[in-house]
Structure formats: C-alpha cells, structure tokens
Amino acid sequence: MDRQNVLTALENALTDVLEHPVTGLTGDVKLFDDLHLDSTTMLEMLMFLEDSIGLVVDPEDLDADDFISVDTFTDFVLAAQLGQVAA
C-alpha cells in the first residue's frame, strides 16, 4: 500500500466518522485541531480502517505523536502495514 492509497482510505474513514465529505487532505492537516477529532472519533476511524484496508494495530503501539497530522498518521499506517507483512 502506498501513501496515496492510505490517504484515500483516510479520507473515506473520516467521511464516515465525521458524517460529511472529507476530500483533498494534505499532509499538514492537523487531525485534532483542524478536523476536530477526539479520542472517540479517532478510535472509530481506526476501526473503519481496520475493516476497509485490514489495518491491525496493537493498542500498545499507539502513540499520540502518530495522530498529530495527516502525514504522521499516514506514516503510522504505512509502518503498521509493513509490520504486518514482515510478521
């Protein structure tokens, strides 16, 4: 999976969770500040990504720094996907 695929999946997840269209995300968009996510919507987004792209995340691996922006979250998802392939 590449960055663009993750970005598309993230836009779809956010559209579902926030219940309004989310498109045109850029890497510098802040998930909490700009999109007004909270811990509940973040968990819902992770569950959506789990169902849609097969993302598997160990709660022990979650770090607040991974959820700062679209870029940091995309890096997190890509790293998680690589970990799944390597396992």
Short mmCIF file of N, CA and C in Angstrom, two decimals:
data_model
loop_
_atom_site.label_atom_id
_atom_site.label_comp_id
_atom_site.label_asym_id
_atom_site.label_seq_id
_atom_site.Cartn_x
_atom_site.Cartn_y
_atom_site.Cartn_z
N MET A 1 0.86 -1.17 0.00
CA MET A 1 0.00 0.00 0.00
C MET A 1 0.90 1.23 0.00
N ASP A 2 0.56 2.21 -0.83
CA ASP A 2 1.37 3.43 -0.90
C ASP A 2 0.66 4.59 -0.20
N ARG A 3 1.35 5.73 -0.12
CA ARG A 3 0.82 6.89 0.59
C ARG A 3 -0.54 7.33 0.04
N GLN A 4 -0.67 7.34 -1.29
CA GLN A 4 -1.93 7.80 -1.88
C GLN A 4 -3.09 6.88 -1.51
N ASN A 5 -2.84 5.58 -1.47
CA ASN A 5 -3.89 4.65 -1.07
C ASN A 5 -4.29 4.86 0.39
N VAL A 6 -3.30 5.10 1.24
CA VAL A 6 -3.59 5.37 2.65
C VAL A 6 -4.38 6.67 2.77
N LEU A 7 -3.99 7.69 2.03
CA LEU A 7 -4.68 8.97 2.07
C LEU A 7 -6.14 8.83 1.63
N THR A 8 -6.36 8.07 0.58
CA THR A 8 -7.73 7.83 0.11
C THR A 8 -8.54 7.08 1.16
N ALA A 9 -7.93 6.05 1.76
CA ALA A 9 -8.61 5.30 2.82
C ALA A 9 -8.91 6.19 4.02
N LEU A 10 -7.97 7.09 4.35
CA LEU A 10 -8.18 8.01 5.46
C LEU A 10 -9.32 8.98 5.16
N GLU A 11 -9.38 9.49 3.94
CA GLU A 11 -10.48 10.37 3.56
C GLU A 11 -11.82 9.65 3.67
N ASN A 12 -11.86 8.40 3.23
CA ASN A 12 -13.09 7.60 3.32
C ASN A 12 -13.47 7.37 4.79
N ALA A 13 -12.47 7.05 5.62
CA ALA A 13 -12.73 6.82 7.04
C ALA A 13 -13.25 8.08 7.71
N LEU A 14 -12.62 9.20 7.41
CA LEU A 14 -13.05 10.47 8.01
C LEU A 14 -14.43 10.89 7.53
N THR A 15 -14.72 10.64 6.26
CA THR A 15 -16.05 10.94 5.73
C THR A 15 -17.10 10.15 6.50
N ASP A 16 -16.81 8.88 6.77
CA ASP A 16 -17.74 8.01 7.50
C ASP A 16 -17.89 8.47 8.95
N VAL A 17 -16.78 8.71 9.61
CA VAL A 17 -16.78 9.05 11.03
C VAL A 17 -17.34 10.44 11.29
N LEU A 18 -16.97 11.39 10.46
CA LEU A 18 -17.41 12.78 10.68
C LEU A 18 -18.76 13.07 10.04
N GLU A 19 -19.24 12.14 9.23
CA GLU A 19 -20.55 12.23 8.58
C GLU A 19 -20.69 13.44 7.67
N HIS A 20 -19.58 13.81 7.02
CA HIS A 20 -19.60 14.80 5.95
C HIS A 20 -18.39 14.54 5.06
N PRO A 21 -18.47 14.92 3.79
CA PRO A 21 -17.38 14.60 2.87
C PRO A 21 -16.05 15.23 3.31
N VAL A 22 -15.02 14.41 3.29
CA VAL A 22 -13.66 14.88 3.58
C VAL A 22 -12.81 14.50 2.37
N THR A 23 -12.35 15.51 1.64
CA THR A 23 -11.54 15.29 0.45
C THR A 23 -10.41 16.32 0.41
N GLY A 24 -9.43 16.05 -0.40
CA GLY A 24 -8.36 17.00 -0.60
C GLY A 24 -7.43 17.18 0.58
N LEU A 25 -7.32 16.15 1.42
CA LEU A 25 -6.43 16.26 2.57
C LEU A 25 -4.99 16.45 2.13
N THR A 26 -4.28 17.28 2.86
CA THR A 26 -2.85 17.44 2.66
C THR A 26 -2.14 17.00 3.93
N GLY A 27 -0.87 16.74 3.80
CA GLY A 27 -0.10 16.19 4.91
C GLY A 27 -0.04 17.05 6.15
N ASP A 28 -0.19 18.35 5.99
CA ASP A 28 -0.07 19.24 7.13
C ASP A 28 -1.38 19.46 7.89
N VAL A 29 -2.47 18.85 7.46
CA VAL A 29 -3.75 18.99 8.15
C VAL A 29 -3.64 18.30 9.52
N LYS A 30 -3.98 19.03 10.57
CA LYS A 30 -3.94 18.51 11.93
C LYS A 30 -5.24 17.77 12.23
N LEU A 31 -5.12 16.53 12.67
CA LEU A 31 -6.30 15.70 12.89
C LEU A 31 -7.18 16.24 14.01
N PHE A 32 -6.59 16.65 15.11
CA PHE A 32 -7.39 17.15 16.24
C PHE A 32 -7.75 18.61 16.06
N ASP A 33 -6.78 19.44 15.70
CA ASP A 33 -7.02 20.88 15.63
C ASP A 33 -7.85 21.29 14.41
N ASP A 34 -7.49 20.79 13.24
CA ASP A 34 -8.17 21.21 12.01
C ASP A 34 -9.45 20.42 11.74
N LEU A 35 -9.42 19.12 12.01
CA LEU A 35 -10.59 18.28 11.72
C LEU A 35 -11.47 18.06 12.94
N HIS A 36 -11.00 18.51 14.09
CA HIS A 36 -11.77 18.43 15.34
C HIS A 36 -12.09 17.00 15.77
N LEU A 37 -11.14 16.09 15.52
CA LEU A 37 -11.31 14.73 16.01
C LEU A 37 -11.09 14.70 17.51
N ASP A 38 -11.68 13.72 18.16
CA ASP A 38 -11.41 13.47 19.57
C ASP A 38 -11.06 11.99 19.72
N SER A 39 -10.85 11.54 20.93
CA SER A 39 -10.41 10.16 21.11
C SER A 39 -11.44 9.16 20.60
N THR A 40 -12.72 9.47 20.72
CA THR A 40 -13.76 8.56 20.25
C THR A 40 -13.77 8.48 18.73
N THR A 41 -13.73 9.63 18.06
CA THR A 41 -13.73 9.59 16.59
C THR A 41 -12.44 8.99 16.06
N MET A 42 -11.34 9.15 16.78
CA MET A 42 -10.09 8.54 16.37
C MET A 42 -10.20 7.01 16.42
N LEU A 43 -10.80 6.49 17.47
CA LEU A 43 -10.99 5.03 17.57
C LEU A 43 -11.93 4.54 16.47
N GLU A 44 -12.98 5.30 16.20
CA GLU A 44 -13.91 4.93 15.12
C GLU A 44 -13.18 4.91 13.78
N MET A 45 -12.29 5.89 13.58
CA MET A 45 -11.52 5.95 12.34
C MET A 45 -10.60 4.73 12.23
N LEU A 46 -9.95 4.35 13.33
CA LEU A 46 -9.09 3.17 13.31
C LEU A 46 -9.89 1.91 13.00
N MET A 47 -11.08 1.79 13.57
CA MET A 47 -11.93 0.62 13.30
C MET A 47 -12.37 0.59 11.84
N PHE A 48 -12.69 1.76 11.27
CA PHE A 48 -13.06 1.82 9.86
C PHE A 48 -11.89 1.35 9.00
N LEU A 49 -10.69 1.82 9.31
CA LEU A 49 -9.50 1.43 8.54
C LEU A 49 -9.19 -0.05 8.73
N GLU A 50 -9.48 -0.57 9.90
CA GLU A 50 -9.30 -2.00 10.14
C GLU A 50 -10.18 -2.80 9.18
N ASP A 51 -11.43 -2.37 9.05
CA ASP A 51 -12.37 -3.07 8.16
C ASP A 51 -12.06 -2.83 6.68
N SER A 52 -11.66 -1.61 6.33
CA SER A 52 -11.52 -1.28 4.91
C SER A 52 -10.17 -1.67 4.30
N ILE A 53 -9.09 -1.54 5.07
CA ILE A 53 -7.77 -1.87 4.50
C ILE A 53 -7.05 -2.96 5.27
N GLY A 54 -7.72 -3.50 6.29
CA GLY A 54 -7.10 -4.58 7.05
C GLY A 54 -6.04 -4.11 8.03
N LEU A 55 -6.10 -2.84 8.42
CA LEU A 55 -5.13 -2.32 9.38
C LEU A 55 -5.30 -3.04 10.71
N VAL A 56 -4.20 -3.54 11.24
CA VAL A 56 -4.21 -4.18 12.54
C VAL A 56 -3.25 -3.40 13.43
N VAL A 57 -3.79 -2.88 14.54
CA VAL A 57 -3.00 -2.05 15.43
C VAL A 57 -3.07 -2.63 16.84
N ASP A 58 -1.92 -2.83 17.43
CA ASP A 58 -1.84 -3.23 18.83
C ASP A 58 -1.96 -1.95 19.65
N PRO A 59 -2.92 -1.91 20.58
CA PRO A 59 -3.09 -0.69 21.39
C PRO A 59 -1.79 -0.25 22.07
N GLU A 60 -0.90 -1.17 22.35
CA GLU A 60 0.39 -0.84 22.96
C GLU A 60 1.26 -0.02 22.00
N ASP A 61 1.00 -0.12 20.70
CA ASP A 61 1.79 0.59 19.70
C ASP A 61 1.28 2.01 19.44
N LEU A 62 0.13 2.36 19.99
CA LEU A 62 -0.43 3.69 19.74
C LEU A 62 0.35 4.75 20.50
N ASP A 63 0.66 5.82 19.80
CA ASP A 63 1.40 6.94 20.39
C ASP A 63 0.73 8.23 19.91
N ALA A 64 0.52 9.16 20.81
CA ALA A 64 -0.15 10.42 20.46
C ALA A 64 0.54 11.14 19.31
N ASP A 65 1.86 11.01 19.20
CA ASP A 65 2.60 11.67 18.12
C ASP A 65 2.20 11.16 16.74
N ASP A 66 1.65 9.95 16.67
CA ASP A 66 1.24 9.38 15.38
C ASP A 66 -0.05 10.02 14.86
N PHE A 67 -0.74 10.75 15.72
CA PHE A 67 -2.04 11.30 15.37
C PHE A 67 -2.04 12.82 15.27
N ILE A 68 -0.87 13.41 15.09
CA ILE A 68 -0.77 14.87 15.03
C ILE A 68 -1.34 15.40 13.71
N SER A 69 -0.90 14.82 12.61
CA SER A 69 -1.30 15.34 11.30
C SER A 69 -1.58 14.18 10.34
N VAL A 70 -2.07 14.53 9.18
CA VAL A 70 -2.30 13.53 8.15
C VAL A 70 -0.99 12.81 7.82
N ASP A 71 0.11 13.56 7.71
CA ASP A 71 1.41 12.94 7.41
C ASP A 71 1.85 11.97 8.50
N THR A 72 1.77 12.38 9.77
CA THR A 72 2.23 11.48 10.83
C THR A 72 1.36 10.24 10.91
N PHE A 73 0.06 10.41 10.67
CA PHE A 73 -0.83 9.24 10.70
C PHE A 73 -0.58 8.33 9.51
N THR A 74 -0.35 8.90 8.35
CA THR A 74 -0.04 8.10 7.16
C THR A 74 1.24 7.29 7.38
N ASP A 75 2.26 7.93 7.96
CA ASP A 75 3.50 7.21 8.29
C ASP A 75 3.22 6.06 9.24
N PHE A 76 2.37 6.30 10.23
CA PHE A 76 1.99 5.26 11.19
C PHE A 76 1.32 4.08 10.49
N VAL A 77 0.37 4.37 9.62
CA VAL A 77 -0.35 3.30 8.91
C VAL A 77 0.61 2.51 8.02
N LEU A 78 1.46 3.20 7.30
CA LEU A 78 2.43 2.52 6.43
C LEU A 78 3.37 1.64 7.24
N ALA A 79 3.83 2.14 8.38
CA ALA A 79 4.71 1.34 9.25
C ALA A 79 3.97 0.13 9.80
N ALA A 80 2.70 0.31 10.17
CA ALA A 80 1.90 -0.79 10.68
C ALA A 80 1.69 -1.85 9.58
N GLN A 81 1.45 -1.40 8.36
CA GLN A 81 1.27 -2.32 7.24
C GLN A 81 2.56 -3.10 6.98
N LEU A 82 3.70 -2.44 7.04
CA LEU A 82 4.99 -3.12 6.86
C LEU A 82 5.21 -4.16 7.95
N GLY A 83 4.84 -3.81 9.17
CA GLY A 83 4.96 -4.75 10.27
C GLY A 83 4.11 -5.99 10.08
N GLN A 84 2.92 -5.81 9.48
CA GLN A 84 2.05 -6.95 9.22
C GLN A 84 2.63 -7.86 8.15
N VAL A 85 3.27 -7.26 7.14
CA VAL A 85 3.87 -8.05 6.07
C VAL A 85 5.07 -8.82 6.60
N ALA A 86 5.85 -8.15 7.47
CA ALA A 86 7.07 -8.78 8.00
C ALA A 86 6.74 -9.88 8.98
N ALA A 87 5.59 -9.81 9.63
CA ALA A 87 5.24 -10.79 10.66
C ALA A 87 4.92 -12.15 10.07
#
